[in-house]
C-alpha positions as a printed NumPy array, in Angstrom:
array([[160.637,  56.069, 144.866],
       [159.685,  59.316, 147.447],
       [161.14 ,  62.958, 146.716],
       [163.253,  64.464, 148.826],
       [163.667,  68.157, 148.178],
       [166.711,  70.147, 150.126],
       [168.279,  73.833, 150.285],
       [169.345,  74.154, 146.634],
       [165.53 ,  72.952, 145.477],
       [164.682,  76.672, 146.636],
       [165.916,  78.937, 143.642],
       [163.908,  81.761, 145.139],
       [162.41 ,  83.193, 148.423],
       [158.571,  82.56 , 147.396],
       [157.858,  84.181, 150.879],
       [159.899,  87.61 , 150.32 ],
       [157.874,  90.551, 150.993],
       [154.855,  88.529, 152.478],
       [153.313,  88.227, 155.679],
       [152.634,  85.32 , 157.579],
       [150.122,  85.087, 159.93 ],
       [150.949,  81.894, 162.144],
       [147.44 ,  80.979, 163.862],
       [147.528,  79.304, 166.942],
       [151.093,  79.481, 169.373],
       [151.121,  75.833, 170.931],
       [153.864,  73.394, 170.356],
       [153.641,  73.862, 166.334],
       [152.829,  77.719, 166.181],
       [155.471,  78.844, 168.413],
       [158.467,  76.688, 166.874],
       [157.029,  77.69 , 163.12 ],
       [156.983,  81.067, 163.933],
       [160.244,  81.601, 165.509],
       [162.011,  79.79 , 163.371],
       [160.24 ,  81.724, 160.516],
       [161.265,  84.684, 162.006],
       [164.741,  84.122, 162.766],
       [165.023,  83.442, 158.85 ],
       [163.788,  86.994, 157.913],
       [160.651,  86.539, 157.174],
       [157.534,  89.072, 158.851],
       [155.625,  86.653, 161.097],
       [152.173,  87.891, 163.211],
       [150.044,  85.547, 165.651],
       [146.568,  85.098, 165.288],
       [145.139,  83.834, 168.527],
       [142.194,  84.603, 170.756],
       [143.123,  86.41 , 174.077],
       [144.808,  84.024, 176.613],
       [147.812,  82.44 , 178.043],
       [149.218,  81.685, 174.177],
       [148.368,  85.107, 173.127],
       [150.754,  86.448, 176.056],
       [153.22 ,  84.155, 175.295],
       [153.555,  85.351, 171.377],
       [154.085,  88.781, 172.859],
       [156.561,  88.099, 175.321],
       [158.283,  86.662, 172.993],
       [158.161,  89.769, 170.515],
       [155.443,  89.009, 168.137],
       [153.041,  91.142, 167.457],
       [149.106,  89.64 , 168.294],
       [145.771,  90.031, 166.45 ],
       [142.387,  88.258, 166.564],
       [142.584,  85.565, 164.142],
       [140.235,  87.382, 161.375],
       [142.684,  90.717, 161.504],
       [145.472,  88.349, 160.873],
       [143.971,  86.751, 158.18 ],
       [143.355,  89.94 , 156.839],
       [146.954,  91.289, 156.839],
       [148.565,  88.291, 155.687],
       [149.445,  86.551, 151.91 ],
       [149.989,  83.096, 153.652],
       [148.042,  81.73 , 156.453],
       [149.202,  79.15 , 158.123],
       [146.147,  77.129, 160.551],
       [148.259,  75.403, 163.402],
       [144.851,  75.486, 165.813],
       [143.791,  71.894, 166.952],
       [141.831,  70.192, 164.262],
       [138.515,  69.953, 165.629],
       [138.298,  73.876, 166.008],
       [139.674,  74.38 , 162.619],
       [136.702,  74.146, 160.405],
       [134.496,  76.975, 162.486],
       [137.774,  79.371, 162.555],
       [138.252,  78.802, 159.405],
       [134.155,  79.855, 158.052],
       [133.801,  82.561, 160.871],
       [137.154,  84.377, 160.821],
       [139.654,  83.469, 158.242],
       [137.439,  82.88 , 154.839],
       [135.904,  86.156, 154.838],
       [139.195,  87.805, 154.719],
       [140.746,  85.4  , 152.137],
       [142.168,  87.215, 148.877],
       [142.772,  85.987, 145.73 ],
       [146.533,  84.718, 145.365],
       [146.459,  84.458, 148.983],
       [147.901,  80.943, 150.446],
       [146.363,  78.685, 152.769],
       [148.444,  76.476, 154.893],
       [148.196,  73.561, 156.887],
       [150.492,  71.218, 159.072],
       [148.031,  68.382, 158.921],
       [145.7  ,  67.448, 155.933],
       [142.602,  66.699, 157.878],
       [140.277,  68.899, 157.22 ],
       [140.994,  69.563, 153.4  ],
       [140.968,  65.657, 153.163],
       [137.433,  65.284, 154.871],
       [135.755,  68.248, 153.191],
       [135.596,  70.044, 156.762],
       [136.954,  73.337, 154.788],
       [136.155,  73.774, 150.989],
       [138.765,  76.652, 149.751],
       [138.018,  79.084, 147.458],
       [139.709,  78.336, 144.321],
       [142.023,  81.507, 143.987],
       [143.737,  80.543, 146.528],
       [146.733,  78.243, 146.979],
       [146.536,  75.7  , 149.447],
       [149.286,  73.102, 150.641],
       [150.686,  71.711, 154.007],
       [154.237,  71.471, 155.614],
       [154.06 ,  68.859, 158.194],
       [157.477,  68.833, 160.765],
       [157.892,  65.118, 161.915],
       [158.106,  65.806, 165.137],
       [156.608,  67.887, 168.36 ],
       [157.318,  71.668, 167.946],
       [159.477,  71.884, 170.996],
       [162.049,  69.597, 168.425],
       [161.363,  71.381, 165.617],
       [162.775,  74.768, 167.487],
       [165.619,  73.452, 169.614],
       [166.984,  71.251, 166.41 ],
       [166.313,  74.534, 164.395],
       [168.306,  76.755, 167.087],
       [170.967,  74.353, 167.252],
       [171.428,  74.759, 163.734],
       [169.781,  71.585, 162.367],
       [166.068,  70.651, 161.768],
       [163.462,  68.179, 161.805],
       [162.863,  66.701, 158.49 ],
       [159.338,  67.494, 156.76 ],
       [156.404,  66.449, 154.371],
       [154.452,  68.891, 151.857],
       [152.081,  68.354, 149.56 ],
       [150.074,  70.84 , 147.251],
       [146.247,  70.423, 147.416],
       [145.731,  73.573, 145.064],
       [147.679,  75.762, 142.925],
       [145.765,  78.838, 141.831],
       [148.724,  80.937, 141.753],
       [151.012,  78.695, 139.629],
       [153.774,  79.099, 142.172],
       [152.058,  77.222, 145.056],
       [155.139,  74.152, 145.323],
       [157.579,  77.179, 145.2  ],
       [156.126,  78.792, 148.435],
       [155.767,  75.325, 149.944],
       [158.922,  75.127, 149.966],
       [159.859,  78.344, 150.984],
       [158.257,  77.837, 153.84 ],
       [159.958,  74.652, 154.429],
       [162.989,  76.391, 153.976],
       [162.065,  78.823, 156.396],
       [161.146,  76.317, 159.257],
       [164.208,  74.618, 158.631],
       [162.924,  71.119, 157.254],
       [165.452,  71.967, 153.84 ],
       [168.638,  71.427, 155.864],
       [167.63 ,  67.65 , 156.311],
       [165.34 ,  67.218, 153.613],
       [161.086,  67.768, 152.338],
       [159.441,  64.713, 151.067],
       [156.573,  65.358, 148.833],
       [153.549,  63.53 , 149.291],
       [149.591,  64.291, 148.554],
       [147.45 ,  65.225, 151.481],
       [145.408,  62.109, 150.93 ],
       [148.741,  59.843, 151.536],
       [149.83 ,  62.485, 154.488],
       [146.483,  62.394, 156.399],
       [145.628,  58.747, 155.86 ],
       [149.104,  57.451, 157.045],
       [149.328,  60.114, 160.225],
       [146.215,  59.164, 161.413],
       [146.92 ,  55.531, 160.927],
       [150.249,  55.612, 162.546],
       [148.901,  57.416, 165.689],
       [145.85 ,  55.349, 166.321],
       [147.394,  51.68 , 165.17 ],
       [151.282,  51.757, 166.527],
       [152.494,  55.319, 167.989],
       [149.684,  55.77 , 170.871],
       [146.707,  53.754, 170.395],
       [148.892,  50.824, 169.613],
       [151.58 ,  51.58 , 171.742],
       [149.296,  52.305, 175.034],
       [147.418,  49.473, 174.444],
       [149.956,  47.089, 174.661],
       [151.55 ,  48.764, 177.419],
       [148.291,  48.439, 179.199],
       [147.727,  44.87 , 178.197],
       [151.54 ,  44.026, 179.38 ],
       [151.472,  45.152, 182.726],
       [147.841,  43.814, 183.709],
       [148.905,  40.657, 182.378],
       [151.954,  40.263, 184.784],
       [149.726,  42.248, 187.935],
       [147.538,  39.91 , 187.512],
       [149.881,  36.818, 187.739],
       [150.62 ,  38.304, 190.556],
       [153.954,  39.848, 190.181],
       [154.253,  43.576, 192.101],
       [152.901,  46.742, 190.15 ],
       [156.262,  48.74 , 190.637],
       [158.064,  45.725, 188.57 ],
       [155.926,  45.713, 185.895],
       [155.695,  49.013, 185.464],
       [159.455,  48.979, 184.862],
       [159.302,  46.227, 182.953],
       [156.758,  46.923, 180.235],
       [156.621,  50.755, 180.319],
       [159.836,  52.642, 181.689],
       [162.016,  50.82 , 179.649],
       [160.342,  51.422, 176.309],
       [162.234,  54.968, 176.061],
       [165.445,  52.968, 176.168],
       [164.263,  50.155, 173.441],
       [162.879,  53.294, 171.443],
       [165.682,  55.22 , 171.53 ],
       [168.242,  52.998, 170.317],
       [165.419,  52.353, 167.102],
       [165.343,  55.812, 166.863],
       [169.293,  55.956, 166.07 ],
       [169.667,  53.174, 164.494],
       [166.29 ,  51.036, 163.404],
       [165.603,  47.764, 164.568],
       [169.467,  46.32 , 163.954],
       [170.666,  48.832, 166.602],
       [168.25 ,  47.995, 169.131],
       [168.99 ,  44.06 , 168.376],
       [172.843,  44.821, 168.545],
       [172.282,  46.461, 171.862],
       [170.309,  44.151, 174.208],
       [171.095,  40.62 , 175.574],
       [171.025,  37.754, 173.099],
       [168.634,  36.356, 175.839],
       [166.59 ,  39.41 , 174.434],
       [167.34 ,  38.904, 170.595],
       [165.835,  35.446, 171.101],
       [162.25 ,  36.276, 172.91 ],
       [161.673,  39.239, 170.332],
       [162.07 ,  36.867, 167.316],
       [159.708,  33.957, 169.099],
       [157.001,  35.919, 171.121],
       [156.637,  38.878, 169.227],
       [154.544,  37.477, 166.544],
       [152.782,  35.658, 168.908],
       [151.181,  38.798, 170.568],
       [151.193,  40.499, 167.01 ],
       [149.696,  37.931, 165.086],
       [147.593,  38.007, 161.539],
       [144.636,  39.171, 163.514],
       [146.255,  42.086, 164.946],
       [147.387,  42.832, 161.417],
       [143.836,  42.092, 160.621],
       [142.491,  44.476, 162.918],
       [144.911,  47.283, 161.754],
       [143.46 ,  46.71 , 158.002],
       [139.999,  47.685, 159.773],
       [141.61 ,  50.782, 161.658],
       [142.788,  51.625, 158.071],
       [139.629,  51.568, 156.554],
       [137.82 ,  53.486, 158.862],
       [140.217,  56.007, 158.14 ],
       [140.025,  55.887, 154.455],
       [136.514,  55.681, 154.256],
       [135.747,  59.013, 156.522],
       [134.352,  56.696, 159.627],
       [136.712,  58.01 , 162.05 ],
       [136.806,  61.436, 160.523],
       [133.421,  62.014, 161.287],
       [132.959,  60.36 , 164.308],
       [135.397,  62.583, 165.62 ],
       [133.906,  66.011, 164.281],
       [130.236,  64.776, 165.405],
       [131.79 ,  63.941, 168.931],
       [133.814,  67.522, 169.178],
       [129.846,  69.267, 167.657],
       [127.991,  67.382, 171.068],
       [130.717,  68.694, 172.888],
       [133.4  ,  65.74 , 173.099],
       [131.556,  63.337, 175.596],
       [132.607,  60.042, 173.909],
       [136.018,  61.54 , 173.904],
       [136.148,  62.707, 177.561],
       [134.403,  59.505, 178.928],
       [137.359,  57.623, 177.278],
       [139.958,  59.766, 178.625],
       [138.878,  59.271, 182.08 ],
       [138.825,  55.921, 182.216],
       [142.11 ,  55.981, 180.599],
       [143.259,  58.042, 183.095],
       [142.121,  55.859, 185.641],
       [144.395,  52.904, 184.929],
       [146.239,  51.635, 187.688],
       [149.788,  51.996, 185.47 ],
       [149.029,  55.759, 186.022],
       [148.967,  55.836, 189.537],
       [152.405,  53.504, 189.517],
       [154.229,  55.685, 187.336],
       [153.002,  58.61 , 188.864],
       [154.707,  57.655, 192.191],
       [157.935,  55.647, 190.628],
       [158.523,  58.865, 188.857],
       [159.307,  60.575, 191.689],
       [162.016,  58.756, 192.644],
       [163.46 ,  59.157, 189.185],
       [164.291,  63.294, 189.262],
       [166.302,  62.748, 185.81 ],
       [163.076,  62.389, 184.435],
       [162.175,  65.651, 182.217],
       [158.75 ,  66.91 , 181.086],
       [158.214,  68.128, 177.823],
       [156.452,  71.44 , 177.415]])
């Protein structure tokens, strides 16, 4: 059974007296940096010049090139996009690592798939909040938090676990619970969740439902409302109370249809395809394809992005959202 750690698990502040370099100041970067600072830690930002660097300065942080930030810090949290971490590490972080430093991640991709090979004399761990950065920051400011995962990959100092839990406390996660895992488990389950359910599975399901209704002669606008717009209402109910609360909140007609029609759509064939997706993640096929496409300038990625952006549901949704001023965008 998974082990969960709370505030009382942090017996000492293993980050005391240490400088933390947060590399990147995007969604997760700004949240980690601000939460850590609010909890009394010394935080600097490592990032190239641009809008994010200016935003970090406006928020009161000292901003440096990544190499300089890595040189100054004892704890380096890499929150740059997965596809650039390998190059960033080799060129700017690795030359400035010292024995006893902590190399930290919020996702195990680059360590698990051997894109980054850290030296044996540094601690390597991950602390991964299970929510987007804006939520990590907002809940912290409200006195609450987003749960997180943590894992130790390399314990050079004998104190990697203590440092990881102190970091988790620093961003607020120990207020609600930090689950212990491994780099392998976090990486593979995270990728599978994104691809098969949360992003890939969900968007493909919505698109297929939209196409089915439109091809049957129904108005695209009604199709959008039925298979896309109302998705948030259902997900919110599941988020709050699981399938039980959702099914208790919908009509008997909808619940009956859930039971008889859901298994007709998500069949054993779909589950078999999910297993193939998981296999490609586990054996490195997905990671290799992703890394190679990035090295070539992302031609396949850009092509798929453009194709999906041109789907009819996007144009219909853009027009309908103009009618709904209550729909707020997330930064």
